[in-house]
Short mmCIF file of N, CA, C and O in Angstrom, two decimals:
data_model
loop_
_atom_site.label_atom_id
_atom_site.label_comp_id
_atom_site.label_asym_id
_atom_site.label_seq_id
_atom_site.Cartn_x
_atom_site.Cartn_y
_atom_site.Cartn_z
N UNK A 1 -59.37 7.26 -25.50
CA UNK A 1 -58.83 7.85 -26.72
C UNK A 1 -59.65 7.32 -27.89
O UNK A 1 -59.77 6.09 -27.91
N UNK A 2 -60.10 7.84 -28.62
CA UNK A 2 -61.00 7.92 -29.70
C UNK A 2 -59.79 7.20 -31.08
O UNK A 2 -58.57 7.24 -31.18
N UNK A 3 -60.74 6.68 -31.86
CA UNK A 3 -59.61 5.81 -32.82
C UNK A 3 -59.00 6.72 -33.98
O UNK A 3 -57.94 6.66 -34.60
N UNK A 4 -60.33 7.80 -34.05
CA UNK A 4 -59.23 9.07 -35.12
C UNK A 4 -58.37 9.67 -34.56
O UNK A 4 -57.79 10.48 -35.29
N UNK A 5 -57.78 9.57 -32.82
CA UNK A 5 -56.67 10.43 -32.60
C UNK A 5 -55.90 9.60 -32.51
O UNK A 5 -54.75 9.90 -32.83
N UNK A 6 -56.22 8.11 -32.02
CA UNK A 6 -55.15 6.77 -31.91
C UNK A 6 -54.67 7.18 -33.42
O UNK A 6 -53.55 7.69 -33.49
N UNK A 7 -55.39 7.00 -34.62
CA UNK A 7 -54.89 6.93 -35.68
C UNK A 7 -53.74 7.83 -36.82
O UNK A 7 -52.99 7.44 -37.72
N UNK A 8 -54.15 9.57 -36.09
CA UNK A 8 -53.49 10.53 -35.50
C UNK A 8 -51.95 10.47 -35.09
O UNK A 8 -50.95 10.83 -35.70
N UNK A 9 -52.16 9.78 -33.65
CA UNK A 9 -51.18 9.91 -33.27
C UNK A 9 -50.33 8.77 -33.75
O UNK A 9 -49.14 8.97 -33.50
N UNK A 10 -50.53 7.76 -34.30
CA UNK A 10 -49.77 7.23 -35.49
C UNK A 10 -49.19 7.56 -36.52
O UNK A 10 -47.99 7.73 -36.75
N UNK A 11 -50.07 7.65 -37.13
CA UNK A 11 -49.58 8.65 -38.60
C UNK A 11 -48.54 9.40 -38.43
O UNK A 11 -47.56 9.26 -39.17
N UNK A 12 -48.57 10.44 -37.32
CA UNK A 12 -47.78 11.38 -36.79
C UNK A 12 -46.19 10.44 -36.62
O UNK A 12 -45.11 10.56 -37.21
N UNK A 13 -46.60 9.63 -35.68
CA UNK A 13 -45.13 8.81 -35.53
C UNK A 13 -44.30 8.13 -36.56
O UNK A 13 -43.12 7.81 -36.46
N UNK A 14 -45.30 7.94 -37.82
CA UNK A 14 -44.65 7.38 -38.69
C UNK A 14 -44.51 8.22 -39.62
O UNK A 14 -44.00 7.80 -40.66
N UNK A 15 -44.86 9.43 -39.55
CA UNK A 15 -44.49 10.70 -40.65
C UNK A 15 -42.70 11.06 -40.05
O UNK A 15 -41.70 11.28 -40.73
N UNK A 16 -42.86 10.98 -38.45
CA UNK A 16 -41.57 11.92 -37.87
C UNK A 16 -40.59 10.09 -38.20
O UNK A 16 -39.41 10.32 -38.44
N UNK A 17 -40.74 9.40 -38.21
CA UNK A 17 -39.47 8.33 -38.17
C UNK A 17 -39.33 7.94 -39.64
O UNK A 17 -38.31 7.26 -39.77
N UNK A 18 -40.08 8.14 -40.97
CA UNK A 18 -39.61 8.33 -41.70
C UNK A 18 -38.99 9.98 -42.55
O UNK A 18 -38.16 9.90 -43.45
N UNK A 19 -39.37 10.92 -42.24
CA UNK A 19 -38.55 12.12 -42.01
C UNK A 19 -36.96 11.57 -41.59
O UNK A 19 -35.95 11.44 -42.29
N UNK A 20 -37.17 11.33 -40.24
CA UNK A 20 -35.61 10.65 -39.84
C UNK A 20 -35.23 9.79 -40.73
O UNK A 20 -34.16 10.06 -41.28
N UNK A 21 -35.78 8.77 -41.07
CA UNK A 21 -34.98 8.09 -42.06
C UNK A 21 -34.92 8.53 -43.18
O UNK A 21 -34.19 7.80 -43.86
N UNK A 22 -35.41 9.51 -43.86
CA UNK A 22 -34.71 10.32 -44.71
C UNK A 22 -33.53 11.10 -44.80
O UNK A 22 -32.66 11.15 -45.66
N UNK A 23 -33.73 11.80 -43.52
CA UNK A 23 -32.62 12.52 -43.51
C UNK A 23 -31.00 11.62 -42.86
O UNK A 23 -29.92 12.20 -42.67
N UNK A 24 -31.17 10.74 -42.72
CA UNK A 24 -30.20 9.86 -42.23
C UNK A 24 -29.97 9.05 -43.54
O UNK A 24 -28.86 8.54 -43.69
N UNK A 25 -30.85 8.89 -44.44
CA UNK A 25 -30.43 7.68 -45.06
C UNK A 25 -29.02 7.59 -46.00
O UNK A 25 -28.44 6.61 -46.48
N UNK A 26 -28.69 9.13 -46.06
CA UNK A 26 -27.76 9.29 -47.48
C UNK A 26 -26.66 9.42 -46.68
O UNK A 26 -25.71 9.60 -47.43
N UNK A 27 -26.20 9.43 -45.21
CA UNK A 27 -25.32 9.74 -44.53
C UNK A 27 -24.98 8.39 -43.38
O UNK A 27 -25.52 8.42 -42.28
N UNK A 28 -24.13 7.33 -43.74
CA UNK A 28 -23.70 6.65 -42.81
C UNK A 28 -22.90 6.87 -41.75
O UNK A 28 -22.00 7.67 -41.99
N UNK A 29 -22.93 6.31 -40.39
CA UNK A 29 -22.39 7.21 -39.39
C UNK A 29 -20.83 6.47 -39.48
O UNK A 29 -20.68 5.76 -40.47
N UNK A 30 -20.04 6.54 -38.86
CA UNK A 30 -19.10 6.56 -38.60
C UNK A 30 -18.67 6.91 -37.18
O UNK A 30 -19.01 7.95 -36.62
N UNK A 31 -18.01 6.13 -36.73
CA UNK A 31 -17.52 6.37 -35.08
C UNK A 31 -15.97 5.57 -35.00
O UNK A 31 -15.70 4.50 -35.55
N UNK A 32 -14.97 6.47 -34.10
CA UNK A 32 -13.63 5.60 -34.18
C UNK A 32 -12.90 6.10 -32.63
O UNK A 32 -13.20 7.19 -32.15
N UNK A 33 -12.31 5.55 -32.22
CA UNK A 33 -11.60 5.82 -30.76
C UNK A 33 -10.77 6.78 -30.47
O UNK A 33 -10.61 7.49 -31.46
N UNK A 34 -10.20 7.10 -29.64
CA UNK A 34 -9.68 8.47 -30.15
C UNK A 34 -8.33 8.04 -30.64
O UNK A 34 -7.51 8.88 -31.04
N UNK A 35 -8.04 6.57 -30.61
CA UNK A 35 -6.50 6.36 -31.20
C UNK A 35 -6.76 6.64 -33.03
O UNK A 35 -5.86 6.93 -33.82
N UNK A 36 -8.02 6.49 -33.32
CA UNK A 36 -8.41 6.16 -34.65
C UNK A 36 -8.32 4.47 -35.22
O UNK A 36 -8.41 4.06 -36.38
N UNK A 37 -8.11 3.75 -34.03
CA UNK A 37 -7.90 2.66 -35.20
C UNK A 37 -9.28 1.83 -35.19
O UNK A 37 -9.48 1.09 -36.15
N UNK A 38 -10.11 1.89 -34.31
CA UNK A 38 -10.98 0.89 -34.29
C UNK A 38 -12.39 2.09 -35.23
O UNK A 38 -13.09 2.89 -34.62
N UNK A 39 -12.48 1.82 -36.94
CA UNK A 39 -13.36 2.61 -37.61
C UNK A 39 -14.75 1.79 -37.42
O UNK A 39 -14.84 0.62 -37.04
N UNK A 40 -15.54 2.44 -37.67
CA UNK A 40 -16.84 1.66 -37.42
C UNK A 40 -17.89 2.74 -38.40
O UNK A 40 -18.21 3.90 -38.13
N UNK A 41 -18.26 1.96 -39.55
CA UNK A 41 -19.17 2.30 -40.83
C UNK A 41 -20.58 1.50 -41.04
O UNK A 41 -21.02 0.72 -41.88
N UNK A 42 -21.19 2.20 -39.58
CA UNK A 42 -22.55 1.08 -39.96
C UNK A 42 -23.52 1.90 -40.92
O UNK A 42 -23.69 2.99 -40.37
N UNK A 43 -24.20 1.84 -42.08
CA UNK A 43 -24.95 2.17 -43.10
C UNK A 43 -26.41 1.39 -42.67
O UNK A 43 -27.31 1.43 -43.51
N UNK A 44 -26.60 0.84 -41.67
CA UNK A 44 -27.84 -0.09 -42.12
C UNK A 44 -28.67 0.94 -41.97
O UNK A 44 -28.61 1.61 -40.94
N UNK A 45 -29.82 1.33 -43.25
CA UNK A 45 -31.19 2.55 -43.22
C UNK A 45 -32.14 1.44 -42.63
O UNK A 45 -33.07 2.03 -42.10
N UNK A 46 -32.32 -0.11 -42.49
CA UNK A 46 -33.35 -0.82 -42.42
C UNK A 46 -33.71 -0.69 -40.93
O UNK A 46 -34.86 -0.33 -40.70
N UNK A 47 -32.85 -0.94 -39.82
CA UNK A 47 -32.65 -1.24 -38.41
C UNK A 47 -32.63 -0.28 -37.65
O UNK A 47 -33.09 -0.26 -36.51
N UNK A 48 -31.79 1.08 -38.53
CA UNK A 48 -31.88 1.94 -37.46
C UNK A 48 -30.48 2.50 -37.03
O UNK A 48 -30.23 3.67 -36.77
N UNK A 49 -29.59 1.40 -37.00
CA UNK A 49 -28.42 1.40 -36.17
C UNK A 49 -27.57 2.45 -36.84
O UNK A 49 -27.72 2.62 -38.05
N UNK A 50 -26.59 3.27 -36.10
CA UNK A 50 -25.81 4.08 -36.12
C UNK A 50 -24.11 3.84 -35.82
O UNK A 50 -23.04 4.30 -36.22
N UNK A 51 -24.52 3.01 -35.06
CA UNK A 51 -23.04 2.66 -34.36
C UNK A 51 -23.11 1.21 -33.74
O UNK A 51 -23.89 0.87 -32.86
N UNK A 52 -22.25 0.49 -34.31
CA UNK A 52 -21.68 -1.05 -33.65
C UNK A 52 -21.61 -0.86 -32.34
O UNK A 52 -20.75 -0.05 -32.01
N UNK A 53 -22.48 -1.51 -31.17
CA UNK A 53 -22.79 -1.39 -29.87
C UNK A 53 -21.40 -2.01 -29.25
O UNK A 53 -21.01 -1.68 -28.13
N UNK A 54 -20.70 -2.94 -30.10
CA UNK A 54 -19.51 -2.96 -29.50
C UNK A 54 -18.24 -2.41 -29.00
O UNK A 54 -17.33 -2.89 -28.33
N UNK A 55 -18.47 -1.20 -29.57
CA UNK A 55 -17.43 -0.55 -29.96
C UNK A 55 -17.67 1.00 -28.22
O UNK A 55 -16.99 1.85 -27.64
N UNK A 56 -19.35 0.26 -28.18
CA UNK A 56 -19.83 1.10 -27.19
C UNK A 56 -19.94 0.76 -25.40
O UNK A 56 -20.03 1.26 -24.28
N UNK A 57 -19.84 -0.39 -26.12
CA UNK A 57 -20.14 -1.77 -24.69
C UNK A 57 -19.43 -2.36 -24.71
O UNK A 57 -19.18 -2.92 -25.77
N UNK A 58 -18.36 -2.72 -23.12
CA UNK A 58 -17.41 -4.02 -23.43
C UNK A 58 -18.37 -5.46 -23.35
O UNK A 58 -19.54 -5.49 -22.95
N UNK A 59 -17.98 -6.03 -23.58
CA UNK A 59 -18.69 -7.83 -23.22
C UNK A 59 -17.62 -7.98 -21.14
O UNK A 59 -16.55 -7.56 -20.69
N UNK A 60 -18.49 -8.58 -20.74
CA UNK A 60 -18.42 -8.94 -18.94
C UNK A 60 -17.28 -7.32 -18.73
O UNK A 60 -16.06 -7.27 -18.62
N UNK A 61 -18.61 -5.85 -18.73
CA UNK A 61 -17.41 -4.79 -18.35
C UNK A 61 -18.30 -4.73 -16.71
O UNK A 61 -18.53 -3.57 -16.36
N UNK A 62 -18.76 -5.77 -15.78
CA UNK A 62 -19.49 -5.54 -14.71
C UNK A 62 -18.80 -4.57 -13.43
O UNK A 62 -19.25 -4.45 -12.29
N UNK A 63 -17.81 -4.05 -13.88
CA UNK A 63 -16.88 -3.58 -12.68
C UNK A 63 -17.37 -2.01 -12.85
O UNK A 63 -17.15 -1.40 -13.89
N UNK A 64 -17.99 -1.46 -11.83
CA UNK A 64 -18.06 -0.24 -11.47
C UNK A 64 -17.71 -0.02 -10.12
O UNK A 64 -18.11 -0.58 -9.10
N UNK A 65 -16.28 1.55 -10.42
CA UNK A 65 -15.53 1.82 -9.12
C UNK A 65 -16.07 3.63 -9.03
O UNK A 65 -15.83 4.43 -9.93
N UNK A 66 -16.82 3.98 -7.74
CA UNK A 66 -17.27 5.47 -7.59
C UNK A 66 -16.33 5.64 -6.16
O UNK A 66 -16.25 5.05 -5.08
N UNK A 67 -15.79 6.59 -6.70
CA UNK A 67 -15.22 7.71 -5.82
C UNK A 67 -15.80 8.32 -4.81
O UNK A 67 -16.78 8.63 -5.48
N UNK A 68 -16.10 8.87 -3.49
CA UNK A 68 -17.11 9.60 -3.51
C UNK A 68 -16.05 10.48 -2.37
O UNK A 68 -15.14 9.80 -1.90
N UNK A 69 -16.14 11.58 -2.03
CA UNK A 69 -15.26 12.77 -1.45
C UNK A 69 -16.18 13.40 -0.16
O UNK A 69 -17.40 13.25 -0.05
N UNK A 70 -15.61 13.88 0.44
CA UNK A 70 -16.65 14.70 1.61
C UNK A 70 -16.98 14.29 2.99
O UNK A 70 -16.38 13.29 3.38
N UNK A 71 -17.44 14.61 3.46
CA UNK A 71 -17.97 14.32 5.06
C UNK A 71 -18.70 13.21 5.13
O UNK A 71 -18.65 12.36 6.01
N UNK A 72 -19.75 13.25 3.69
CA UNK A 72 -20.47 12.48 4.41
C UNK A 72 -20.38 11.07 2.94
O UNK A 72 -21.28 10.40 2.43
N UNK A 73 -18.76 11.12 2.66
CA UNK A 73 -19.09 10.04 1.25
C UNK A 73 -18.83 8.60 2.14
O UNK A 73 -18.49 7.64 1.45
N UNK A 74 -18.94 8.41 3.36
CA UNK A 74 -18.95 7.06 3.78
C UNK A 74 -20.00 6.67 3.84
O UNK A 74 -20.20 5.61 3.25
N UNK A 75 -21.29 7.38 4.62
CA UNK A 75 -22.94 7.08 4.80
C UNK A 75 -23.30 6.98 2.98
O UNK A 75 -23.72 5.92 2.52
N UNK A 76 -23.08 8.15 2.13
CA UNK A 76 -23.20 7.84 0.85
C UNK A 76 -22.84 6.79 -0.26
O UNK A 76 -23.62 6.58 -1.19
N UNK A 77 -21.12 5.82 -0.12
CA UNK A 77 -21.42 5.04 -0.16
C UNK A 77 -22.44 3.80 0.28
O UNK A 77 -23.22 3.10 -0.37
N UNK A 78 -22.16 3.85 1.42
CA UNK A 78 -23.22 2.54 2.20
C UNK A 78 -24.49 2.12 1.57
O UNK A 78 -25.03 1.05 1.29
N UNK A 79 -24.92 4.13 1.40
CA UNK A 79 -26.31 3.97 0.54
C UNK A 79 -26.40 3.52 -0.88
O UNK A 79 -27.34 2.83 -1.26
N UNK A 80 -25.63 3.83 -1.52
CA UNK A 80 -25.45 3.52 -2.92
C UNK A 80 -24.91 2.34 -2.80
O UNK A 80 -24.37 2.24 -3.91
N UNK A 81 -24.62 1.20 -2.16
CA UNK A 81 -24.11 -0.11 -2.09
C UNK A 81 -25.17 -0.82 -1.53
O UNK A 81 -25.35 -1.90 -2.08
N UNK A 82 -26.11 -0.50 -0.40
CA UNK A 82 -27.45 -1.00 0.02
C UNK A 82 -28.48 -0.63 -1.43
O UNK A 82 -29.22 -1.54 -1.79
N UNK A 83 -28.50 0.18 -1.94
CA UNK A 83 -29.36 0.08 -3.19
C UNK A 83 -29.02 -1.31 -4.32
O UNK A 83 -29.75 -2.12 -4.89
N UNK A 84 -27.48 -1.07 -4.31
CA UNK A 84 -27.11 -2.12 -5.57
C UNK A 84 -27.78 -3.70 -5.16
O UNK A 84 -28.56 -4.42 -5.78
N UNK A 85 -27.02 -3.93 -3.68
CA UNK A 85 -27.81 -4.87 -3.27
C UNK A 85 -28.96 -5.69 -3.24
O UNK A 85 -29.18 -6.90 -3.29
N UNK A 86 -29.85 -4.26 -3.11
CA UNK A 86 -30.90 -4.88 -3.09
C UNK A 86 -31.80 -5.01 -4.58
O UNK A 86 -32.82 -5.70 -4.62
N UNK A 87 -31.18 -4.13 -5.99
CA UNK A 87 -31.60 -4.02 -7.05
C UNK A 87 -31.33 -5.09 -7.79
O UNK A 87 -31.90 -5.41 -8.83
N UNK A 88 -30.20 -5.80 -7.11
CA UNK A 88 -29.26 -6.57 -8.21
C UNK A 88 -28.82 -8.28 -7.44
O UNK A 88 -27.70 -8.39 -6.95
N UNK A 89 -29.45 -9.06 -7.43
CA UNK A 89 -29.44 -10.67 -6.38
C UNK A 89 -27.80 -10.47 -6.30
O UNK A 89 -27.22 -10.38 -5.22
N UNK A 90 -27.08 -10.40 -7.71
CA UNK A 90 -26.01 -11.72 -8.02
C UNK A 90 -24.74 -10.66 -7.94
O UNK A 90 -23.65 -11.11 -8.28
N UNK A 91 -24.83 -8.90 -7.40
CA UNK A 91 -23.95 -7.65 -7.17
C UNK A 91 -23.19 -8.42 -5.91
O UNK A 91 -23.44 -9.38 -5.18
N UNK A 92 -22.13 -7.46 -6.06
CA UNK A 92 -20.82 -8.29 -5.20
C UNK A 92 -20.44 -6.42 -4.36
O UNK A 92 -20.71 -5.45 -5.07
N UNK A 93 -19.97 -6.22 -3.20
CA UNK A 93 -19.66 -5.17 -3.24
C UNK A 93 -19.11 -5.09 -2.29
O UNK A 93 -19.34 -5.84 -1.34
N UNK A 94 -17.81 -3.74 -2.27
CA UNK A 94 -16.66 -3.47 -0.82
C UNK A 94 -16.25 -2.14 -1.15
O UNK A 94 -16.22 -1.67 -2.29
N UNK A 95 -15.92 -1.56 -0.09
CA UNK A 95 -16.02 -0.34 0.38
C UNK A 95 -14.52 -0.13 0.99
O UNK A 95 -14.06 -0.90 1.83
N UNK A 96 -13.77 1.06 0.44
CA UNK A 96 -12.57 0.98 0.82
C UNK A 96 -12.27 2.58 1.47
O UNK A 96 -12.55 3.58 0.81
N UNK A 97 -11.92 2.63 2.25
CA UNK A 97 -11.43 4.22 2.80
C UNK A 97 -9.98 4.68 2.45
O UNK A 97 -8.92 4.20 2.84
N UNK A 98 -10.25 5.97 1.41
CA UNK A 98 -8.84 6.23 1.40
C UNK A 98 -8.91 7.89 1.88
O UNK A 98 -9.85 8.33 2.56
N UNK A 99 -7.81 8.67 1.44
CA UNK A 99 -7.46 9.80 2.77
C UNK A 99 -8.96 10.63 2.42
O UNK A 99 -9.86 10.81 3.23
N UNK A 100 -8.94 11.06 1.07
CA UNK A 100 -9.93 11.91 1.27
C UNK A 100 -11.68 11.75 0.89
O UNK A 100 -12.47 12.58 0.43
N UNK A 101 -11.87 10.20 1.33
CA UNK A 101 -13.15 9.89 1.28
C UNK A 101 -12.82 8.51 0.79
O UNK A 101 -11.68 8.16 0.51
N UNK A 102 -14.17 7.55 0.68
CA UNK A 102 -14.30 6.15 0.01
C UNK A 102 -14.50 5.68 -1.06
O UNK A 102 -15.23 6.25 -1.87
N UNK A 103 -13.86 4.47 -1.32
CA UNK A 103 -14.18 4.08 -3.02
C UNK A 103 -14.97 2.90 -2.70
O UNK A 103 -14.72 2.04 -1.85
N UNK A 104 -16.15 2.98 -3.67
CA UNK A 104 -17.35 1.41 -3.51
C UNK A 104 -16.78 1.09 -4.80
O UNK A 104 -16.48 1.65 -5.86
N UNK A 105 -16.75 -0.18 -4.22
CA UNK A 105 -16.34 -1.20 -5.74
C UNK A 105 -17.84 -2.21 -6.18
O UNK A 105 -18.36 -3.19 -5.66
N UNK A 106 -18.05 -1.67 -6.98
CA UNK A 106 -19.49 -2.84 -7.25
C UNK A 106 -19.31 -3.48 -8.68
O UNK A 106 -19.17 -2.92 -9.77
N UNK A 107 -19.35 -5.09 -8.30
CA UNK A 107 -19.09 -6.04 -9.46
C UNK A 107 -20.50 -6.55 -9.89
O UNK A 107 -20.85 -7.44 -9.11
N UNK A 108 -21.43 -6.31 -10.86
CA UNK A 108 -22.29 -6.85 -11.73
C UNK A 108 -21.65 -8.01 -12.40
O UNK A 108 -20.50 -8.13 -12.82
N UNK A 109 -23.03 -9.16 -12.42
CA UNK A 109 -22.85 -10.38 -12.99
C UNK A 109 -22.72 -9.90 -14.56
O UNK A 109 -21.84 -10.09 -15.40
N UNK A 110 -24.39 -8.97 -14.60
CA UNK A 110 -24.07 -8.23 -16.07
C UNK A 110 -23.62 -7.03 -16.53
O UNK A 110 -23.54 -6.13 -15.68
N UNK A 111 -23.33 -6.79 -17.57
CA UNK A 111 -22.80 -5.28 -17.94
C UNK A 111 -24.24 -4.43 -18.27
O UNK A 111 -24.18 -3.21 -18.42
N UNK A 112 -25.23 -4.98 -18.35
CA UNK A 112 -26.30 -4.03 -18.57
C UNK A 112 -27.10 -3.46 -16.77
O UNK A 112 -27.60 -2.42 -16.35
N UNK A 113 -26.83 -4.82 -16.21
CA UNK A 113 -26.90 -4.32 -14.40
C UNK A 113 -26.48 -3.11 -14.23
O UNK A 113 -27.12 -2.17 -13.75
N UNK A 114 -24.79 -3.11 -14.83
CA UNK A 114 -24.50 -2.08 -14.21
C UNK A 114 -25.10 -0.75 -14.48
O UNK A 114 -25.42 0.15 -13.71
N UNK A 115 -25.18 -0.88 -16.09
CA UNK A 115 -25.80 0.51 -16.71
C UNK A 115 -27.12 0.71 -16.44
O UNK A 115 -27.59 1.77 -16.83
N UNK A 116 -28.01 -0.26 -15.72
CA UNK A 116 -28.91 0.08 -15.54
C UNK A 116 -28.96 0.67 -13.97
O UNK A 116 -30.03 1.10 -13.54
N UNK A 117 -27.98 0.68 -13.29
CA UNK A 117 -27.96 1.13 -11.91
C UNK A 117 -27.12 2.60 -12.08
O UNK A 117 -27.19 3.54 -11.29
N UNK A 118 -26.43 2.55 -13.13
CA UNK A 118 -25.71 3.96 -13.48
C UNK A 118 -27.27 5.15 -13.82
O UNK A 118 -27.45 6.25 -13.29
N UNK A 119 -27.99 4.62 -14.63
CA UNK A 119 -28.89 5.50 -15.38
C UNK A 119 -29.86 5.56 -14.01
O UNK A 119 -30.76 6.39 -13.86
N UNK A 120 -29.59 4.72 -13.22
CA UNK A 120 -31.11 4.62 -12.18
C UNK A 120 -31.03 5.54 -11.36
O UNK A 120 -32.02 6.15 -10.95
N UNK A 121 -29.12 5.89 -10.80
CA UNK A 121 -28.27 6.88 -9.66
C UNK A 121 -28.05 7.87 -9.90
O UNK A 121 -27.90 8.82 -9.13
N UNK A 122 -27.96 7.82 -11.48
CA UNK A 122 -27.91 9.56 -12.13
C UNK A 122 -25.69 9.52 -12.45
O UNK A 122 -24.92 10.44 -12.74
N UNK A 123 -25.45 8.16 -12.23
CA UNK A 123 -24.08 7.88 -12.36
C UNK A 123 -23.22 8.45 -13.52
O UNK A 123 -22.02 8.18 -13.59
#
């Protein structure tokens, strides 16, 4: 890559993310639960942020429980529990049969483990 298109394709990136921060800057987001009580008014134009990650993420939420239905959701768990396994050292996991197929219970040490095995499975 040649340094006038490196330079190019810079410019470019910093034309489109301040655009965005224009058009964001006069409008703080706002996000609330559906009870309404937990409001959340983050304004920061410097960082970026839109929404208090807390409000998005529990702190230790490592517990993911999948359902899975069908003929073949026992081999399908197994597989999706041999993946966690092997993606994740410190994953904990059990497999329960109920009438109309199995539930995998998989416990992450972290809460980002888990989301990163959700986004990895298509979860």
């Amino acid at each position: 890559m040649t340094t006038k298109s490196m330079a190019t394709k810079s410019m470019t990136a910093s034309t489109i993310n301040s655009t965005m921060a224009d058009t964001v800057a006069n409008e703080p987001a706002t996000a609330s639960s559906a009870e309404g009580q937990n409001q959340v008014n983050d304004s920061c134009n410097t960082c970026g942020s839109f929404v208090d990650i807390g409000t998005v993420i529990e702190a230790n939420d490592g517990e993911l429980e999948i359902r899975l239905q069908g003929e073949n959701a026992e081999v399908d768990a197994a597989c999706l529990k041999e993946k966690a396994l092997q993606r994740f050292k410190s994953v904990s996991a059990s497999m329960k049969s109920i009438d109309d197929g199995v539930i995998l219970a998989l416990n992450f040490e972290y809460t980002v483990e888990k989301m990163i095995f959700q986004l990895e499975e298509n979860l």
